[in-house]
GROMACS .gro file of C-alpha atoms in nm:
model
  429
    1UNK     CA    1   1.338   1.355  -1.095
    2UNK     CA    2   1.172   1.562  -1.358
    3UNK     CA    3   1.354   1.710  -1.655
    4UNK     CA    4   1.264   1.924  -1.953
    5UNK     CA    5   1.380   1.872  -2.309
    6UNK     CA    6   1.404   2.162  -2.554
    7UNK     CA    7   1.396   2.055  -2.918
    8UNK     CA    8   1.658   2.231  -3.133
    9UNK     CA    9   1.401   2.431  -3.329
   10UNK     CA   10   1.251   2.563  -3.004
   11UNK     CA   11   1.559   2.666  -2.808
   12UNK     CA   12   1.498   3.035  -2.877
   13UNK     CA   13   1.168   3.023  -2.684
   14UNK     CA   14   1.315   2.917  -2.351
   15UNK     CA   15   1.462   3.131  -2.073
   16UNK     CA   16   1.628   2.885  -1.834
   17UNK     CA   17   1.612   2.987  -1.467
   18UNK     CA   18   1.939   2.985  -1.276
   19UNK     CA   19   1.802   2.720  -1.039
   20UNK     CA   20   1.788   2.463  -1.318
   21UNK     CA   21   2.079   2.224  -1.360
   22UNK     CA   22   2.176   2.179  -1.724
   23UNK     CA   23   2.313   1.853  -1.858
   24UNK     CA   24   2.603   1.896  -2.103
   25UNK     CA   25   2.524   1.833  -2.467
   26UNK     CA   26   2.743   1.758  -2.765
   27UNK     CA   27   2.668   1.662  -3.125
   28UNK     CA   28   2.299   1.632  -3.206
   29UNK     CA   29   2.005   1.852  -3.124
   30UNK     CA   30   1.813   1.958  -2.817
   31UNK     CA   31   1.913   2.045  -2.462
   32UNK     CA   32   1.824   1.892  -2.126
   33UNK     CA   33   1.769   2.064  -1.790
   34UNK     CA   34   1.696   1.904  -1.454
   35UNK     CA   35   1.411   2.104  -1.299
   36UNK     CA   36   1.328   1.896  -0.990
   37UNK     CA   37   1.564   1.643  -0.835
   38UNK     CA   38   1.297   1.469  -0.628
   39UNK     CA   39   0.925   1.543  -0.654
   40UNK     CA   40   0.847   1.271  -0.400
   41UNK     CA   41   0.644   1.045  -0.629
   42UNK     CA   42   0.689   0.868  -0.962
   43UNK     CA   43   0.538   1.062  -1.251
   44UNK     CA   44   0.333   0.771  -1.385
   45UNK     CA   45   0.066   1.011  -1.517
   46UNK     CA   46   0.098   1.381  -1.604
   47UNK     CA   47  -0.148   1.637  -1.737
   48UNK     CA   48  -0.090   2.005  -1.818
   49UNK     CA   49  -0.376   2.228  -1.701
   50UNK     CA   50  -0.481   2.565  -1.843
   51UNK     CA   51  -0.325   2.754  -1.549
   52UNK     CA   52   0.024   2.638  -1.653
   53UNK     CA   53   0.042   2.379  -1.377
   54UNK     CA   54   0.093   2.006  -1.420
   55UNK     CA   55  -0.102   1.746  -1.225
   56UNK     CA   56   0.118   1.441  -1.156
   57UNK     CA   57   0.006   1.118  -0.991
   58UNK     CA   58   0.120   0.765  -0.919
   59UNK     CA   59  -0.021   0.435  -0.793
   60UNK     CA   60  -0.107   0.414  -0.422
   61UNK     CA   61  -0.044   0.046  -0.356
   62UNK     CA   62   0.336   0.032  -0.329
   63UNK     CA   63   0.378   0.182   0.019
   64UNK     CA   64   0.474   0.529   0.136
   65UNK     CA   65   0.597   0.792  -0.105
   66UNK     CA   66   0.878   1.039  -0.034
   67UNK     CA   67   0.642   1.334   0.019
   68UNK     CA   68   0.444   1.386   0.340
   69UNK     CA   69   0.091   1.521   0.317
   70UNK     CA   70   0.054   1.864   0.486
   71UNK     CA   71  -0.141   1.948   0.802
   72UNK     CA   72  -0.124   1.598   0.946
   73UNK     CA   73  -0.353   1.464   0.677
   74UNK     CA   74  -0.353   1.087   0.621
   75UNK     CA   75  -0.513   0.846   0.378
   76UNK     CA   76  -0.707   0.578   0.565
   77UNK     CA   77  -0.817   0.303   0.330
   78UNK     CA   78  -0.909  -0.045   0.458
   79UNK     CA   79  -0.913  -0.172   0.098
   80UNK     CA   80  -0.553  -0.077   0.027
   81UNK     CA   81  -0.321  -0.366  -0.055
   82UNK     CA   82  -0.014  -0.228   0.124
   83UNK     CA   83  -0.040   0.053   0.379
   84UNK     CA   84  -0.386   0.102   0.533
   85UNK     CA   85  -0.294   0.435   0.696
   86UNK     CA   86  -0.072   0.641   0.471
   87UNK     CA   87   0.026   1.001   0.550
   88UNK     CA   88   0.223   1.051   0.228
   89UNK     CA   89   0.111   1.201  -0.105
   90UNK     CA   90   0.064   1.004  -0.425
   91UNK     CA   91  -0.019   1.307  -0.637
   92UNK     CA   92   0.135   1.652  -0.675
   93UNK     CA   93   0.077   1.974  -0.864
   94UNK     CA   94   0.384   2.117  -1.036
   95UNK     CA   95   0.381   2.493  -1.092
   96UNK     CA   96   0.589   2.545  -1.406
   97UNK     CA   97   0.644   2.918  -1.355
   98UNK     CA   98   0.767   2.897  -0.997
   99UNK     CA   99   0.921   2.547  -1.030
  100UNK     CA  100   0.748   2.435  -0.710
  101UNK     CA  101   0.554   2.127  -0.599
  102UNK     CA  102   0.228   2.111  -0.400
  103UNK     CA  103   0.113   1.782  -0.247
  104UNK     CA  104  -0.232   1.659  -0.350
  105UNK     CA  105  -0.455   1.397  -0.188
  106UNK     CA  106  -0.578   1.103  -0.393
  107UNK     CA  107  -0.778   0.837  -0.210
  108UNK     CA  108  -0.813   0.547  -0.455
  109UNK     CA  109  -0.554   0.368  -0.667
  110UNK     CA  110  -0.490   0.546  -0.999
  111UNK     CA  111  -0.245   0.283  -1.126
  112UNK     CA  112  -0.283   0.265  -1.506
  113UNK     CA  113  -0.601   0.472  -1.503
  114UNK     CA  114  -0.705   0.698  -1.790
  115UNK     CA  115  -0.857   1.040  -1.842
  116UNK     CA  116  -0.877   1.363  -2.037
  117UNK     CA  117  -0.945   1.732  -1.987
  118UNK     CA  118  -1.306   1.849  -2.021
  119UNK     CA  119  -1.399   2.162  -2.220
  120UNK     CA  120  -1.440   2.355  -1.892
  121UNK     CA  121  -1.077   2.282  -1.797
  122UNK     CA  122  -1.135   2.010  -1.538
  123UNK     CA  123  -0.925   1.693  -1.547
  124UNK     CA  124  -1.159   1.393  -1.548
  125UNK     CA  125  -0.973   1.076  -1.448
  126UNK     CA  126  -1.135   0.734  -1.451
  127UNK     CA  127  -1.064   0.382  -1.331
  128UNK     CA  128  -0.741   0.233  -1.209
  129UNK     CA  129  -0.659  -0.066  -0.992
  130UNK     CA  130  -0.818  -0.236  -0.692
  131UNK     CA  131  -1.046   0.014  -0.514
  132UNK     CA  132  -0.996   0.264  -0.799
  133UNK     CA  133  -1.119   0.050  -1.087
  134UNK     CA  134  -1.466   0.212  -1.106
  135UNK     CA  135  -1.379   0.549  -0.953
  136UNK     CA  136  -1.443   0.886  -1.118
  137UNK     CA  137  -1.194   1.157  -1.013
  138UNK     CA  138  -1.212   1.528  -1.088
  139UNK     CA  139  -0.940   1.790  -1.049
  140UNK     CA  140  -1.045   2.152  -1.093
  141UNK     CA  141  -0.741   2.371  -1.165
  142UNK     CA  142  -0.696   2.634  -0.894
  143UNK     CA  143  -0.424   2.717  -0.643
  144UNK     CA  144  -0.601   2.544  -0.353
  145UNK     CA  145  -0.801   2.274  -0.530
  146UNK     CA  146  -0.757   1.903  -0.464
  147UNK     CA  147  -0.888   1.578  -0.607
  148UNK     CA  148  -1.258   1.498  -0.575
  149UNK     CA  149  -1.349   1.130  -0.603
  150UNK     CA  150  -1.681   0.961  -0.673
  151UNK     CA  151  -1.743   0.590  -0.671
  152UNK     CA  152  -1.860   0.386  -0.826
  153UNK     CA  153  -1.875   0.640  -1.106
  154UNK     CA  154  -1.822   0.390  -1.388
  155UNK     CA  155  -2.045   0.112  -1.513
  156UNK     CA  156  -1.749  -0.126  -1.560
  157UNK     CA  157  -1.403  -0.183  -1.416
  158UNK     CA  158  -1.148   0.018  -1.614
  159UNK     CA  159  -0.779  -0.076  -1.587
  160UNK     CA  160  -0.565   0.017  -1.892
  161UNK     CA  161  -0.858   0.182  -2.072
  162UNK     CA  162  -0.838   0.478  -2.312
  163UNK     CA  163  -1.040   0.801  -2.290
  164UNK     CA  164  -1.120   1.061  -2.553
  165UNK     CA  165  -1.312   1.389  -2.540
  166UNK     CA  166  -1.603   1.401  -2.783
  167UNK     CA  167  -1.740   1.709  -2.967
  168UNK     CA  168  -2.036   1.730  -2.727
  169UNK     CA  169  -1.801   1.750  -2.425
  170UNK     CA  170  -1.852   1.395  -2.299
  171UNK     CA  171  -1.573   1.144  -2.257
  172UNK     CA  172  -1.584   0.804  -2.418
  173UNK     CA  173  -1.401   0.540  -2.213
  174UNK     CA  174  -1.291   0.241  -2.420
  175UNK     CA  175  -1.178  -0.103  -2.310
  176UNK     CA  176  -0.954  -0.197  -2.023
  177UNK     CA  177  -0.845  -0.536  -1.893
  178UNK     CA  178  -1.124  -0.787  -1.956
  179UNK     CA  179  -1.358  -0.515  -2.086
  180UNK     CA  180  -1.458  -0.548  -2.452
  181UNK     CA  181  -1.693  -0.251  -2.432
  182UNK     CA  182  -1.711   0.124  -2.384
  183UNK     CA  183  -1.912   0.378  -2.186
  184UNK     CA  184  -1.959   0.754  -2.156
  185UNK     CA  185  -1.902   1.015  -1.889
  186UNK     CA  186  -2.101   1.203  -1.776
  187UNK     CA  187  -2.388   0.959  -1.774
  188UNK     CA  188  -2.734   1.063  -1.889
  189UNK     CA  189  -2.985   1.074  -1.605
  190UNK     CA  190  -3.209   0.856  -1.818
  191UNK     CA  191  -3.153   0.652  -2.129
  192UNK     CA  192  -2.916   0.390  -2.265
  193UNK     CA  193  -2.580   0.551  -2.193
  194UNK     CA  194  -2.606   0.473  -1.821
  195UNK     CA  195  -2.452   0.135  -1.905
  196UNK     CA  196  -2.184  -0.014  -2.132
  197UNK     CA  197  -2.187  -0.085  -2.504
  198UNK     CA  198  -2.028  -0.393  -2.660
  199UNK     CA  199  -1.728  -0.340  -2.889
  200UNK     CA  200  -1.647  -0.680  -3.048
  201UNK     CA  201  -1.336  -0.530  -3.212
  202UNK     CA  202  -1.163  -0.533  -2.872
  203UNK     CA  203  -1.237  -0.904  -2.832
  204UNK     CA  204  -1.122  -0.976  -3.187
  205UNK     CA  205  -0.786  -0.807  -3.119
  206UNK     CA  206  -0.734  -0.989  -2.789
  207UNK     CA  207  -0.415  -1.196  -2.823
  208UNK     CA  208  -0.504  -1.568  -2.841
  209UNK     CA  209  -0.193  -1.649  -2.638
  210UNK     CA  210  -0.348  -1.472  -2.339
  211UNK     CA  211  -0.137  -1.155  -2.355
  212UNK     CA  212  -0.381  -0.867  -2.390
  213UNK     CA  213  -0.219  -0.653  -2.657
  214UNK     CA  214  -0.547  -0.464  -2.685
  215UNK     CA  215  -0.493  -0.259  -2.369
  216UNK     CA  216  -0.460   0.121  -2.384
  217UNK     CA  217  -0.586   0.124  -2.746
  218UNK     CA  218  -0.493   0.429  -2.954
  219UNK     CA  219  -0.799   0.651  -3.010
  220UNK     CA  220  -0.828   0.965  -3.226
  221UNK     CA  221  -1.126   1.173  -3.339
  222UNK     CA  222  -1.144   1.179  -3.718
  223UNK     CA  223  -1.248   1.491  -3.910
  224UNK     CA  224  -1.581   1.324  -3.997
  225UNK     CA  225  -1.671   1.290  -3.627
  226UNK     CA  226  -1.604   0.917  -3.605
  227UNK     CA  227  -1.331   0.758  -3.393
  228UNK     CA  228  -1.018   0.590  -3.526
  229UNK     CA  229  -0.942   0.303  -3.287
  230UNK     CA  230  -0.616   0.102  -3.313
  231UNK     CA  231  -0.584  -0.214  -3.102
  232UNK     CA  232  -0.304  -0.473  -3.118
  233UNK     CA  233  -0.222  -0.456  -3.492
  234UNK     CA  234  -0.559  -0.362  -3.637
  235UNK     CA  235  -0.776  -0.052  -3.662
  236UNK     CA  236  -1.129   0.058  -3.737
  237UNK     CA  237  -1.327   0.376  -3.794
  238UNK     CA  238  -1.606   0.369  -3.537
  239UNK     CA  239  -1.941   0.551  -3.525
  240UNK     CA  240  -2.004   0.571  -3.151
  241UNK     CA  241  -2.347   0.730  -3.203
  242UNK     CA  242  -2.480   0.416  -3.367
  243UNK     CA  243  -2.232   0.160  -3.230
  244UNK     CA  244  -2.125   0.058  -3.580
  245UNK     CA  245  -1.793   0.003  -3.756
  246UNK     CA  246  -1.778   0.243  -4.051
  247UNK     CA  247  -1.453   0.113  -4.196
  248UNK     CA  248  -1.198  -0.160  -4.129
  249UNK     CA  249  -0.841  -0.060  -4.211
  250UNK     CA  250  -0.570  -0.298  -4.332
  251UNK     CA  251  -0.363  -0.472  -4.065
  252UNK     CA  252  -0.038  -0.284  -4.003
  253UNK     CA  253   0.235  -0.456  -4.211
  254UNK     CA  254   0.436  -0.716  -4.022
  255UNK     CA  255   0.141  -0.797  -3.796
  256UNK     CA  256   0.327  -0.727  -3.471
  257UNK     CA  257   0.132  -0.576  -3.179
  258UNK     CA  258   0.169  -0.210  -3.088
  259UNK     CA  259  -0.050  -0.183  -2.775
  260UNK     CA  260   0.021  -0.270  -2.412
  261UNK     CA  261   0.227  -0.465  -2.313
  262UNK     CA  262   0.391  -0.444  -2.657
  263UNK     CA  263   0.364  -0.073  -2.601
  264UNK     CA  264   0.430   0.145  -2.900
  265UNK     CA  265   0.291   0.496  -2.936
  266UNK     CA  266   0.072   0.685  -3.178
  267UNK     CA  267  -0.019   1.040  -3.274
  268UNK     CA  268  -0.264   1.217  -3.504
  269UNK     CA  269  -0.044   1.425  -3.735
  270UNK     CA  270  -0.113   1.801  -3.758
  271UNK     CA  271  -0.408   1.888  -3.983
  272UNK     CA  272  -0.375   2.128  -4.275
  273UNK     CA  273  -0.675   2.353  -4.214
  274UNK     CA  274  -0.599   2.557  -4.529
  275UNK     CA  275  -0.659   2.263  -4.760
  276UNK     CA  276  -0.981   2.245  -4.959
  277UNK     CA  277  -1.039   1.898  -4.817
  278UNK     CA  278  -0.897   1.831  -4.471
  279UNK     CA  279  -0.712   1.502  -4.452
  280UNK     CA  280  -0.618   1.317  -4.132
  281UNK     CA  281  -0.314   1.093  -4.090
  282UNK     CA  282  -0.215   0.872  -3.795
  283UNK     CA  283   0.144   0.769  -3.716
  284UNK     CA  284   0.209   0.452  -3.510
  285UNK     CA  285   0.568   0.384  -3.402
  286UNK     CA  286   0.756   0.117  -3.210
  287UNK     CA  287   0.623  -0.167  -3.002
  288UNK     CA  288   0.748  -0.521  -2.952
  289UNK     CA  289   0.740  -0.835  -3.169
  290UNK     CA  290   0.463  -1.084  -3.101
  291UNK     CA  291   0.557  -1.314  -2.817
  292UNK     CA  292   0.798  -1.067  -2.657
  293UNK     CA  293   0.616  -1.054  -2.325
  294UNK     CA  294   0.625  -1.432  -2.285
  295UNK     CA  295   0.994  -1.428  -2.371
  296UNK     CA  296   1.074  -1.176  -2.096
  297UNK     CA  297   0.935  -1.422  -1.841
  298UNK     CA  298   1.201  -1.666  -1.963
  299UNK     CA  299   1.471  -1.399  -1.938
  300UNK     CA  300   1.485  -1.329  -2.312
  301UNK     CA  301   1.448  -0.965  -2.416
  302UNK     CA  302   1.374  -0.932  -2.785
  303UNK     CA  303   1.464  -0.617  -2.971
  304UNK     CA  304   1.184  -0.362  -2.990
  305UNK     CA  305   1.027  -0.274  -3.324
  306UNK     CA  306   1.202   0.000  -3.521
  307UNK     CA  307   0.917   0.054  -3.765
  308UNK     CA  308   0.653   0.324  -3.795
  309UNK     CA  309   0.331   0.297  -3.990
  310UNK     CA  310   0.163   0.605  -4.136
  311UNK     CA  311  -0.192   0.590  -4.271
  312UNK     CA  312  -0.429   0.852  -4.414
  313UNK     CA  313  -0.747   0.754  -4.232
  314UNK     CA  314  -0.966   0.979  -4.448
  315UNK     CA  315  -0.874   0.805  -4.776
  316UNK     CA  316  -1.133   0.595  -4.957
  317UNK     CA  317  -0.876   0.314  -4.985
  318UNK     CA  318  -0.627   0.383  -4.704
  319UNK     CA  319  -0.297   0.195  -4.694
  320UNK     CA  320  -0.013   0.187  -4.443
  321UNK     CA  321   0.320   0.340  -4.546
  322UNK     CA  322   0.607   0.195  -4.342
  323UNK     CA  323   0.924   0.375  -4.231
  324UNK     CA  324   1.220   0.280  -4.011
  325UNK     CA  325   1.327   0.470  -3.702
  326UNK     CA  326   1.698   0.507  -3.616
  327UNK     CA  327   1.647   0.237  -3.349
  328UNK     CA  328   1.391   0.008  -3.192
  329UNK     CA  329   1.168   0.151  -2.921
  330UNK     CA  330   0.905   0.021  -2.678
  331UNK     CA  331   0.725   0.221  -2.403
  332UNK     CA  332   0.786   0.547  -2.588
  333UNK     CA  333   0.587   0.871  -2.580
  334UNK     CA  334   0.504   1.073  -2.892
  335UNK     CA  335   0.441   1.447  -2.870
  336UNK     CA  336   0.343   1.697  -3.138
  337UNK     CA  337   0.579   1.994  -3.109
  338UNK     CA  338   0.476   2.356  -3.181
  339UNK     CA  339   0.661   2.346  -3.515
  340UNK     CA  340   0.448   2.050  -3.628
  341UNK     CA  341   0.717   1.786  -3.592
  342UNK     CA  342   0.682   1.480  -3.368
  343UNK     CA  343   0.906   1.402  -3.071
  344UNK     CA  344   0.954   1.032  -2.989
  345UNK     CA  345   1.100   1.002  -2.640
  346UNK     CA  346   1.148   0.763  -2.343
  347UNK     CA  347   1.130   0.385  -2.347
  348UNK     CA  348   1.361   0.090  -2.403
  349UNK     CA  349   1.529  -0.080  -2.697
  350UNK     CA  350   1.455  -0.436  -2.579
  351UNK     CA  351   1.170  -0.620  -2.406
  352UNK     CA  352   0.820  -0.494  -2.334
  353UNK     CA  353   0.626  -0.286  -2.086
  354UNK     CA  354   0.584  -0.437  -1.740
  355UNK     CA  355   0.783  -0.494  -1.425
  356UNK     CA  356   1.138  -0.615  -1.501
  357UNK     CA  357   1.037  -0.661  -1.866
  358UNK     CA  358   1.248  -0.394  -2.039
  359UNK     CA  359   1.621  -0.363  -2.103
  360UNK     CA  360   1.860  -0.119  -2.273
  361UNK     CA  361   1.705   0.226  -2.208
  362UNK     CA  362   1.643   0.438  -2.518
  363UNK     CA  363   1.817   0.758  -2.407
  364UNK     CA  364   1.825   0.943  -2.741
  365UNK     CA  365   1.495   1.105  -2.845
  366UNK     CA  366   1.402   1.104  -3.212
  367UNK     CA  367   1.233   1.384  -3.404
  368UNK     CA  368   1.004   1.286  -3.690
  369UNK     CA  369   0.974   1.560  -3.952
  370UNK     CA  370   0.626   1.509  -4.093
  371UNK     CA  371   0.671   1.707  -4.414
  372UNK     CA  372   1.022   1.594  -4.509
  373UNK     CA  373   1.064   1.336  -4.789
  374UNK     CA  374   1.022   0.973  -4.689
  375UNK     CA  375   1.358   0.826  -4.589
  376UNK     CA  376   1.486   1.152  -4.439
  377UNK     CA  377   1.228   1.226  -4.171
  378UNK     CA  378   1.412   1.112  -3.857
  379UNK     CA  379   1.667   1.308  -3.655
  380UNK     CA  380   1.848   1.172  -3.348
  381UNK     CA  381   1.867   1.413  -3.053
  382UNK     CA  382   2.106   1.446  -2.760
  383UNK     CA  383   2.067   1.170  -2.500
  384UNK     CA  384   1.931   1.204  -2.151
  385UNK     CA  385   2.138   1.070  -1.862
  386UNK     CA  386   1.832   0.921  -1.687
  387UNK     CA  387   1.655   0.604  -1.809
  388UNK     CA  388   1.282   0.653  -1.857
  389UNK     CA  389   1.118   0.315  -1.900
  390UNK     CA  390   0.811   0.153  -1.740
  391UNK     CA  391   0.579   0.417  -1.589
  392UNK     CA  392   0.757   0.716  -1.740
  393UNK     CA  393   0.578   1.010  -1.900
  394UNK     CA  394   0.635   1.317  -2.116
  395UNK     CA  395   0.411   1.615  -2.196
  396UNK     CA  396   0.441   1.941  -2.389
  397UNK     CA  397   0.449   2.260  -2.183
  398UNK     CA  398   0.304   2.592  -2.300
  399UNK     CA  399   0.649   2.744  -2.356
  400UNK     CA  400   0.750   2.467  -2.598
  401UNK     CA  401   0.958   2.256  -2.362
  402UNK     CA  402   0.878   1.889  -2.299
  403UNK     CA  403   0.848   1.782  -1.935
  404UNK     CA  404   0.978   1.429  -1.875
  405UNK     CA  405   0.944   1.225  -1.556
  406UNK     CA  406   0.883   0.890  -1.394
  407UNK     CA  407   1.018   0.536  -1.445
  408UNK     CA  408   1.001   0.259  -1.189
  409UNK     CA  409   1.078  -0.050  -1.397
  410UNK     CA  410   1.148  -0.276  -1.100
  411UNK     CA  411   0.898  -0.441  -0.869
  412UNK     CA  412   0.840  -0.223  -0.561
  413UNK     CA  413   0.973  -0.331  -0.224
  414UNK     CA  414   0.672  -0.325   0.007
  415UNK     CA  415   0.714  -0.274   0.379
  416UNK     CA  416   0.465  -0.164   0.641
  417UNK     CA  417   0.650   0.154   0.729
  418UNK     CA  418   0.838   0.243   0.415
  419UNK     CA  419   0.805   0.250   0.041
  420UNK     CA  420   1.062   0.268  -0.235
  421UNK     CA  421   1.047   0.499  -0.534
  422UNK     CA  422   1.298   0.511  -0.818
  423UNK     CA  423   1.350   0.799  -1.060
  424UNK     CA  424   1.095   1.027  -0.890
  425UNK     CA  425   1.243   1.315  -1.080
  426UNK     CA  426   1.133   1.563  -1.343
  427UNK     CA  427   1.335   1.684  -1.634
  428UNK     CA  428   1.272   1.875  -1.950
  429UNK     CA  429   1.428   1.950  -2.278
   0.00000   0.00000   0.00000
């Protein structure tokens, strides 16, 4: 199912179609509407395109989905781990205006891949699992377009990597499981960037206990053109032109990890472009205490972190300022709303990311009011009725609503002729 959430300050902007099913709300802010009861796949990844359509995709290695590909089309892949001949879709395009779904064809496994939108509007998606780990995928937004895939399009295997668009239009692709390096896309026809570049920081933030809390690092472009990279509990300012660390920031207080599988979330706060000197601040919230993943294997689900760290990355002597959320949260999404506030949504109150590793769904979104006084910045919103935990997503739509989907926290049941999907819905608020 997919749903939309409308933050209280944005309710005036939304005209809800009669086909939507509204969930009742009471005290608190925001409203929920169910927009699609079953889109056929789990919304593990979502991306809004410039034509007001959302590309949604899920892993391919769990069996059949609940959506048949049109025109007798089938995916034939001898490298697939489950179904070698699969006539069901693992990607869809959601048309926001018409509230309709179109099946898309993805050939290789996009499980925990990464990507970003290029300046020309194309979605560039990289890596994934199994046969998809070095694949380059391109989706050009049009009413009849489908995925194009090129492999191997990457110099290294990329599973749980992070991508960021650079000022020159290239993507930088950072890290991934077992990859303490980065690369660029597109590649130069000649020269050094046809290969990978070492990034020792990723090795240094690799958890000595063997749990890689440096996966899906948080990456933001600073106003000086360098990259802020946060991995595990540490962060640097990185000059990717010269492969040098410009600045090392203090460790986030408490020392607990914030990256996968202790999955917190992060956002670059809105910039004040009217200021004489533009300052940049990053907010990191939630996560799980060190050792939480190992504890889930033993059946112990530790409470998620309820702290947020805020740091002005442009300061000469930057320091973290800590705040407490209304509750602990792991596997959350953070979205900058049109009014400049931050929505913290989805996730669980106990455990970590991973199959069977989370408990106690966090149903109430929080709003973080960036410009309010410290100690009074959080507001608790109306709860959803649908848990959104491992493999859930949320994105901002052009009309101000937030589209929410996904969640399959339990190990898939693989059969030759059938697959199981849970919470393949979309909702918004």
